[in-house]
Amino acid sequence: MLKIVVCVSGGGTNLQAILDAIDSGKITNTEIMAVISNNSKAYALDRARNHDIPALCMSPKRYPDRAAFNEAFTEKMKELNPDLIVLAGFLVAIPPAMVDAFEGRIINIHPALIPSFCGVGYYGLHVHEKALEYGVKVTGATVHFVDKGMDTGRIISQKAVYVQEGDTPEVLQRRVMEEAEWVLLPQAIDDIANGRIALPEKRV
């Protein structure tokens, strides 16, 4: 059984896609141990509670500095000791110590086709605004492993989504979620849970 912790900052639509996929059997051999958000008002925490999943808030604002937060966040994750950490719209940089402790066991969903529209500053609606400004005809989403860079880890899977005439950033964001993000992330988790994508030995 693959034990996962899902980290999310906002509404939790990708979390809901994972929950739905587990409920429907599209994801098997997987248990969500906890959901962590940096935002106490994130609806994602309600989604977790509605599924009787422990919901935790760990905000950098509650610590004297980022170093203190990074240490607390890393220690909490070591305490939970999941097999896999899933970043599902998590807008906090993962501490290097956590990357070391869970090397090869952290995955992220990004709403663009990496290496396009990624890196520092490319998150949320901003990604789709930039894609439309640039005039691309195809965008999409990427699931990748997390390393110490920003959106630089090894790519697991990608799915293309066509940009349509008259798209607004909001409309494009929704299409990318529906056609790519909500498909790719559950599939990647199921592939890992069932050995189609291998993980390294646990260090924690």
PDB file of C-alpha atoms in Angstrom:
ATOM      1  CA  MET A   1       0.000   0.000   0.000  1.00  0.00           C
ATOM      2  CA  LEU A   2       1.452   3.322  -1.104  1.00  0.00           C
ATOM      3  CA  LYS A   3       1.077   5.852   1.698  1.00  0.00           C
ATOM      4  CA  ILE A   4       1.010   9.444   0.448  1.00  0.00           C
ATOM      5  CA  VAL A   5       0.859  12.955   1.861  1.00  0.00           C
ATOM      6  CA  VAL A   6      -0.737  15.567  -0.396  1.00  0.00           C
ATOM      7  CA  CYS A   7       0.381  19.192  -0.073  1.00  0.00           C
ATOM      8  CA  VAL A   8      -1.896  21.914  -1.447  1.00  0.00           C
ATOM      9  CA  SER A   9      -2.322  25.676  -1.057  1.00  0.00           C
ATOM     10  CA  GLY A  10      -5.789  26.443  -2.388  1.00  0.00           C
ATOM     11  CA  GLY A  11      -9.094  24.904  -3.337  1.00  0.00           C
ATOM     12  CA  GLY A  12      -7.721  21.449  -3.872  1.00  0.00           C
ATOM     13  CA  THR A  13      -9.144  20.499  -7.258  1.00  0.00           C
ATOM     14  CA  ASN A  14      -6.190  18.203  -7.922  1.00  0.00           C
ATOM     15  CA  LEU A  15      -6.661  16.717  -4.467  1.00  0.00           C
ATOM     16  CA  GLN A  16     -10.301  16.094  -5.347  1.00  0.00           C
ATOM     17  CA  ALA A  17      -9.228  14.375  -8.552  1.00  0.00           C
ATOM     18  CA  ILE A  18      -7.012  12.069  -6.483  1.00  0.00           C
ATOM     19  CA  LEU A  19      -9.800  11.386  -3.976  1.00  0.00           C
ATOM     20  CA  ASP A  20     -12.265  10.639  -6.772  1.00  0.00           C
ATOM     21  CA  ALA A  21      -9.783   8.342  -8.492  1.00  0.00           C
ATOM     22  CA  ILE A  22      -9.200   6.392  -5.275  1.00  0.00           C
ATOM     23  CA  ASP A  23     -12.952   6.139  -4.650  1.00  0.00           C
ATOM     24  CA  SER A  24     -13.605   4.931  -8.212  1.00  0.00           C
ATOM     25  CA  GLY A  25     -10.718   2.471  -8.292  1.00  0.00           C
ATOM     26  CA  LYS A  26      -8.662   4.350 -10.886  1.00  0.00           C
ATOM     27  CA  ILE A  27      -5.985   4.630  -8.215  1.00  0.00           C
ATOM     28  CA  THR A  28      -5.381   1.398  -6.333  1.00  0.00           C
ATOM     29  CA  ASN A  29      -3.098   0.318  -3.483  1.00  0.00           C
ATOM     30  CA  THR A  30      -2.934   3.898  -2.206  1.00  0.00           C
ATOM     31  CA  GLU A  31      -3.835   5.606   1.061  1.00  0.00           C
ATOM     32  CA  ILE A  32      -3.715   9.344   1.767  1.00  0.00           C
ATOM     33  CA  MET A  33      -2.137   9.668   5.221  1.00  0.00           C
ATOM     34  CA  ALA A  34      -2.608  13.429   5.519  1.00  0.00           C
ATOM     35  CA  VAL A  35      -3.238  16.624   3.623  1.00  0.00           C
ATOM     36  CA  ILE A  36      -1.020  19.610   4.453  1.00  0.00           C
ATOM     37  CA  SER A  37      -1.690  23.209   3.455  1.00  0.00           C
ATOM     38  CA  ASN A  38       0.172  26.424   4.120  1.00  0.00           C
ATOM     39  CA  ASN A  39      -3.205  28.211   4.101  1.00  0.00           C
ATOM     40  CA  SER A  40      -5.570  27.636   7.029  1.00  0.00           C
ATOM     41  CA  LYS A  41      -8.513  28.750   4.877  1.00  0.00           C
ATOM     42  CA  ALA A  42      -7.734  26.438   1.970  1.00  0.00           C
ATOM     43  CA  TYR A  43     -10.818  24.494   0.910  1.00  0.00           C
ATOM     44  CA  ALA A  44      -8.510  21.554   0.320  1.00  0.00           C
ATOM     45  CA  LEU A  45      -8.438  21.024   4.094  1.00  0.00           C
ATOM     46  CA  ASP A  46     -12.232  20.694   4.097  1.00  0.00           C
ATOM     47  CA  ARG A  47     -12.021  18.187   1.268  1.00  0.00           C
ATOM     48  CA  ALA A  48      -9.630  16.136   3.392  1.00  0.00           C
ATOM     49  CA  ARG A  49     -11.810  16.313   6.505  1.00  0.00           C
ATOM     50  CA  ASN A  50     -14.835  15.263   4.458  1.00  0.00           C
ATOM     51  CA  HIS A  51     -12.908  12.072   3.634  1.00  0.00           C
ATOM     52  CA  ASP A  52     -11.784  11.567   7.261  1.00  0.00           C
ATOM     53  CA  ILE A  53      -8.207  12.353   6.306  1.00  0.00           C
ATOM     54  CA  PRO A  54      -6.043  14.289   8.784  1.00  0.00           C
ATOM     55  CA  ALA A  55      -5.819  17.915   7.618  1.00  0.00           C
ATOM     56  CA  LEU A  56      -2.862  19.974   8.804  1.00  0.00           C
ATOM     57  CA  CYS A  57      -1.962  23.620   8.333  1.00  0.00           C
ATOM     58  CA  MET A  58       1.707  24.545   8.341  1.00  0.00           C
ATOM     59  CA  SER A  59       2.179  28.175   7.353  1.00  0.00           C
ATOM     60  CA  PRO A  60       5.538  29.957   7.119  1.00  0.00           C
ATOM     61  CA  LYS A  61       3.770  32.944   8.679  1.00  0.00           C
ATOM     62  CA  ARG A  62       3.530  31.058  11.967  1.00  0.00           C
ATOM     63  CA  TYR A  63       7.314  30.791  12.306  1.00  0.00           C
ATOM     64  CA  PRO A  64       9.929  33.444  13.100  1.00  0.00           C
ATOM     65  CA  ASP A  65      11.681  32.937   9.779  1.00  0.00           C
ATOM     66  CA  ARG A  66      11.765  30.656   6.753  1.00  0.00           C
ATOM     67  CA  ALA A  67      14.566  28.541   8.204  1.00  0.00           C
ATOM     68  CA  ALA A  68      12.439  27.721  11.246  1.00  0.00           C
ATOM     69  CA  PHE A  69       9.496  26.830   9.026  1.00  0.00           C
ATOM     70  CA  ASN A  70      11.646  24.670   6.763  1.00  0.00           C
ATOM     71  CA  GLU A  71      12.974  22.753   9.746  1.00  0.00           C
ATOM     72  CA  ALA A  72       9.491  22.235  11.250  1.00  0.00           C
ATOM     73  CA  PHE A  73       7.974  21.264   7.909  1.00  0.00           C
ATOM     74  CA  THR A  74      10.735  18.758   7.205  1.00  0.00           C
ATOM     75  CA  GLU A  75      10.488  17.235  10.679  1.00  0.00           C
ATOM     76  CA  LYS A  76       6.703  16.888  10.361  1.00  0.00           C
ATOM     77  CA  MET A  77       7.130  15.102   7.050  1.00  0.00           C
ATOM     78  CA  LYS A  78       9.757  12.800   8.545  1.00  0.00           C
ATOM     79  CA  GLU A  79       7.341  12.079  11.394  1.00  0.00           C
ATOM     80  CA  LEU A  80       4.587  11.157   8.920  1.00  0.00           C
ATOM     81  CA  ASN A  81       7.145   9.212   6.836  1.00  0.00           C
ATOM     82  CA  PRO A  82       5.049   8.778   3.665  1.00  0.00           C
ATOM     83  CA  ASP A  83       6.140   6.635   0.745  1.00  0.00           C
ATOM     84  CA  LEU A  84       5.362   9.524  -1.604  1.00  0.00           C
ATOM     85  CA  ILE A  85       4.793  13.282  -1.235  1.00  0.00           C
ATOM     86  CA  VAL A  86       2.399  14.727  -3.810  1.00  0.00           C
ATOM     87  CA  LEU A  87       2.484  18.469  -4.475  1.00  0.00           C
ATOM     88  CA  ALA A  88      -0.962  19.279  -5.873  1.00  0.00           C
ATOM     89  CA  GLY A  89      -0.948  23.040  -6.284  1.00  0.00           C
ATOM     90  CA  PHE A  90       1.448  23.741  -3.412  1.00  0.00           C
ATOM     91  CA  LEU A  91       2.909  27.241  -3.579  1.00  0.00           C
ATOM     92  CA  VAL A  92       5.703  26.783  -1.054  1.00  0.00           C
ATOM     93  CA  ALA A  93       9.259  25.864  -2.010  1.00  0.00           C
ATOM     94  CA  ILE A  94      10.196  22.446  -0.651  1.00  0.00           C
ATOM     95  CA  PRO A  95      13.099  22.726   1.820  1.00  0.00           C
ATOM     96  CA  PRO A  96      16.368  21.250   0.501  1.00  0.00           C
ATOM     97  CA  ALA A  97      16.582  19.029   3.604  1.00  0.00           C
ATOM     98  CA  MET A  98      13.207  17.520   2.729  1.00  0.00           C
ATOM     99  CA  VAL A  99      14.320  16.927  -0.854  1.00  0.00           C
ATOM    100  CA  ASP A 100      17.364  15.110   0.518  1.00  0.00           C
ATOM    101  CA  ALA A 101      15.325  13.049   2.982  1.00  0.00           C
ATOM    102  CA  PHE A 102      12.733  12.058   0.376  1.00  0.00           C
ATOM    103  CA  GLU A 103      14.903  12.065  -2.740  1.00  0.00           C
ATOM    104  CA  GLY A 104      12.982  10.615  -5.681  1.00  0.00           C
ATOM    105  CA  ARG A 105       9.808  10.421  -3.602  1.00  0.00           C
ATOM    106  CA  ILE A 106       8.295  13.873  -4.199  1.00  0.00           C
ATOM    107  CA  ILE A 107       6.206  14.605  -7.294  1.00  0.00           C
ATOM    108  CA  ASN A 108       4.599  17.815  -8.531  1.00  0.00           C
ATOM    109  CA  ILE A 109       1.945  18.777 -11.076  1.00  0.00           C
ATOM    110  CA  HIS A 110       2.727  21.876 -13.147  1.00  0.00           C
ATOM    111  CA  PRO A 111       0.143  23.499 -15.451  1.00  0.00           C
ATOM    112  CA  ALA A 112       2.354  23.796 -18.534  1.00  0.00           C
ATOM    113  CA  LEU A 113       4.563  21.661 -20.747  1.00  0.00           C
ATOM    114  CA  ILE A 114       7.919  21.930 -18.992  1.00  0.00           C
ATOM    115  CA  PRO A 115      10.384  23.456 -19.924  1.00  0.00           C
ATOM    116  CA  SER A 116       7.890  26.077 -21.160  1.00  0.00           C
ATOM    117  CA  PHE A 117       6.321  28.526 -18.682  1.00  0.00           C
ATOM    118  CA  CYS A 118       7.930  27.124 -15.563  1.00  0.00           C
ATOM    119  CA  GLY A 119      10.383  28.120 -12.874  1.00  0.00           C
ATOM    120  CA  VAL A 120      10.328  31.024 -10.436  1.00  0.00           C
ATOM    121  CA  GLY A 121       7.156  33.087 -10.693  1.00  0.00           C
ATOM    122  CA  TYR A 122       5.260  30.622 -12.876  1.00  0.00           C
ATOM    123  CA  TYR A 123       2.377  29.330 -10.801  1.00  0.00           C
ATOM    124  CA  GLY A 124      -1.415  29.355 -10.827  1.00  0.00           C
ATOM    125  CA  LEU A 125      -3.196  31.635 -13.275  1.00  0.00           C
ATOM    126  CA  HIS A 126       0.067  33.412 -14.104  1.00  0.00           C
ATOM    127  CA  VAL A 127       1.205  30.394 -16.152  1.00  0.00           C
ATOM    128  CA  HIS A 128      -1.831  30.610 -18.415  1.00  0.00           C
ATOM    129  CA  GLU A 129      -1.586  34.392 -18.722  1.00  0.00           C
ATOM    130  CA  LYS A 130       1.973  34.028 -19.984  1.00  0.00           C
ATOM    131  CA  ALA A 131       1.041  31.218 -22.389  1.00  0.00           C
ATOM    132  CA  LEU A 132      -1.663  33.387 -23.945  1.00  0.00           C
ATOM    133  CA  GLU A 133       0.629  36.438 -24.072  1.00  0.00           C
ATOM    134  CA  TYR A 134       3.235  34.384 -25.885  1.00  0.00           C
ATOM    135  CA  GLY A 135       0.647  33.108 -28.344  1.00  0.00           C
ATOM    136  CA  VAL A 136       1.296  29.380 -28.081  1.00  0.00           C
ATOM    137  CA  LYS A 137      -1.207  27.089 -29.787  1.00  0.00           C
ATOM    138  CA  VAL A 138      -0.568  24.146 -27.480  1.00  0.00           C
ATOM    139  CA  THR A 139      -0.049  24.068 -23.725  1.00  0.00           C
ATOM    140  CA  GLY A 140      -0.761  21.343 -21.183  1.00  0.00           C
ATOM    141  CA  ALA A 141       0.484  19.926 -17.896  1.00  0.00           C
ATOM    142  CA  THR A 142       3.482  18.030 -16.566  1.00  0.00           C
ATOM    143  CA  VAL A 143       4.012  15.656 -13.660  1.00  0.00           C
ATOM    144  CA  HIS A 144       7.630  15.584 -12.553  1.00  0.00           C
ATOM    145  CA  PHE A 145       9.843  14.528  -9.700  1.00  0.00           C
ATOM    146  CA  VAL A 146      10.960  17.343  -7.399  1.00  0.00           C
ATOM    147  CA  ASP A 147      14.608  18.235  -6.977  1.00  0.00           C
ATOM    148  CA  LYS A 148      16.250  21.314  -5.446  1.00  0.00           C
ATOM    149  CA  GLY A 149      15.499  23.453  -8.489  1.00  0.00           C
ATOM    150  CA  MET A 150      12.178  25.026  -9.488  1.00  0.00           C
ATOM    151  CA  ASP A 151      10.330  22.725 -11.904  1.00  0.00           C
ATOM    152  CA  THR A 152      13.641  21.139 -12.931  1.00  0.00           C
ATOM    153  CA  GLY A 153      13.130  17.529 -11.795  1.00  0.00           C
ATOM    154  CA  ARG A 154      12.823  14.533 -14.110  1.00  0.00           C
ATOM    155  CA  ILE A 155       9.582  14.480 -16.085  1.00  0.00           C
ATOM    156  CA  ILE A 156       7.192  11.594 -15.428  1.00  0.00           C
ATOM    157  CA  SER A 157       4.422  12.433 -17.893  1.00  0.00           C
ATOM    158  CA  GLN A 158       2.956  15.255 -19.970  1.00  0.00           C
ATOM    159  CA  LYS A 159      -0.329  15.859 -21.749  1.00  0.00           C
ATOM    160  CA  ALA A 160      -0.969  18.496 -24.379  1.00  0.00           C
ATOM    161  CA  VAL A 161      -4.019  20.782 -24.411  1.00  0.00           C
ATOM    162  CA  TYR A 162      -4.937  22.988 -27.360  1.00  0.00           C
ATOM    163  CA  VAL A 163      -5.379  26.712 -26.897  1.00  0.00           C
ATOM    164  CA  GLN A 164      -8.624  27.891 -28.480  1.00  0.00           C
ATOM    165  CA  GLU A 165      -9.592  31.197 -30.056  1.00  0.00           C
ATOM    166  CA  GLY A 166     -10.939  33.593 -27.451  1.00  0.00           C
ATOM    167  CA  ASP A 167      -9.468  31.762 -24.463  1.00  0.00           C
ATOM    168  CA  THR A 168      -9.051  33.795 -21.307  1.00  0.00           C
ATOM    169  CA  PRO A 169      -6.518  32.720 -18.681  1.00  0.00           C
ATOM    170  CA  GLU A 170      -9.395  31.426 -16.530  1.00  0.00           C
ATOM    171  CA  VAL A 171     -10.950  29.402 -19.349  1.00  0.00           C
ATOM    172  CA  LEU A 172      -7.582  27.947 -20.357  1.00  0.00           C
ATOM    173  CA  GLN A 173      -6.735  27.120 -16.758  1.00  0.00           C
ATOM    174  CA  ARG A 174      -9.961  25.144 -16.421  1.00  0.00           C
ATOM    175  CA  ARG A 175      -9.378  23.230 -19.668  1.00  0.00           C
ATOM    176  CA  VAL A 176      -5.816  22.339 -18.663  1.00  0.00           C
ATOM    177  CA  MET A 177      -7.079  21.073 -15.307  1.00  0.00           C
ATOM    178  CA  GLU A 178      -9.897  19.006 -16.795  1.00  0.00           C
ATOM    179  CA  GLU A 179      -8.015  17.583 -19.792  1.00  0.00           C
ATOM    180  CA  ALA A 180      -4.521  17.194 -18.357  1.00  0.00           C
ATOM    181  CA  GLU A 181      -3.933  17.765 -14.630  1.00  0.00           C
ATOM    182  CA  TRP A 182      -6.836  15.669 -13.355  1.00  0.00           C
ATOM    183  CA  VAL A 183      -5.761  12.851 -15.694  1.00  0.00           C
ATOM    184  CA  LEU A 184      -1.987  12.897 -15.283  1.00  0.00           C
ATOM    185  CA  LEU A 185      -1.643  13.180 -11.514  1.00  0.00           C
ATOM    186  CA  PRO A 186      -3.942  10.267 -10.577  1.00  0.00           C
ATOM    187  CA  GLN A 187      -2.334   8.138 -13.295  1.00  0.00           C
ATOM    188  CA  ALA A 188       1.162   8.879 -12.000  1.00  0.00           C
ATOM    189  CA  ILE A 189       0.162   7.944  -8.449  1.00  0.00           C
ATOM    190  CA  ASP A 190      -1.411   4.695  -9.628  1.00  0.00           C
ATOM    191  CA  ASP A 191       1.664   3.889 -11.727  1.00  0.00           C
ATOM    192  CA  ILE A 192       3.903   4.408  -8.691  1.00  0.00           C
ATOM    193  CA  ALA A 193       1.566   2.477  -6.369  1.00  0.00           C
ATOM    194  CA  ASN A 194       1.558  -0.496  -8.723  1.00  0.00           C
ATOM    195  CA  GLY A 195       5.243  -0.565  -9.568  1.00  0.00           C
ATOM    196  CA  ARG A 196       5.073   0.775 -13.116  1.00  0.00           C
ATOM    197  CA  ILE A 197       7.218   3.696 -11.957  1.00  0.00           C
ATOM    198  CA  ALA A 198       9.914   2.664  -9.506  1.00  0.00           C
ATOM    199  CA  LEU A 199      10.861   4.666  -6.438  1.00  0.00           C
ATOM    200  CA  PRO A 200      14.226   4.586  -4.686  1.00  0.00           C
ATOM    201  CA  GLU A 201      14.666   3.005  -1.294  1.00  0.00           C
ATOM    202  CA  LYS A 202      13.303   5.073   1.572  1.00  0.00           C
ATOM    203  CA  ARG A 203      15.879   6.998   3.571  1.00  0.00           C
ATOM    204  CA  VAL A 204      13.676   8.170   6.458  1.00  0.00           C
TER     205      VAL A 204
END
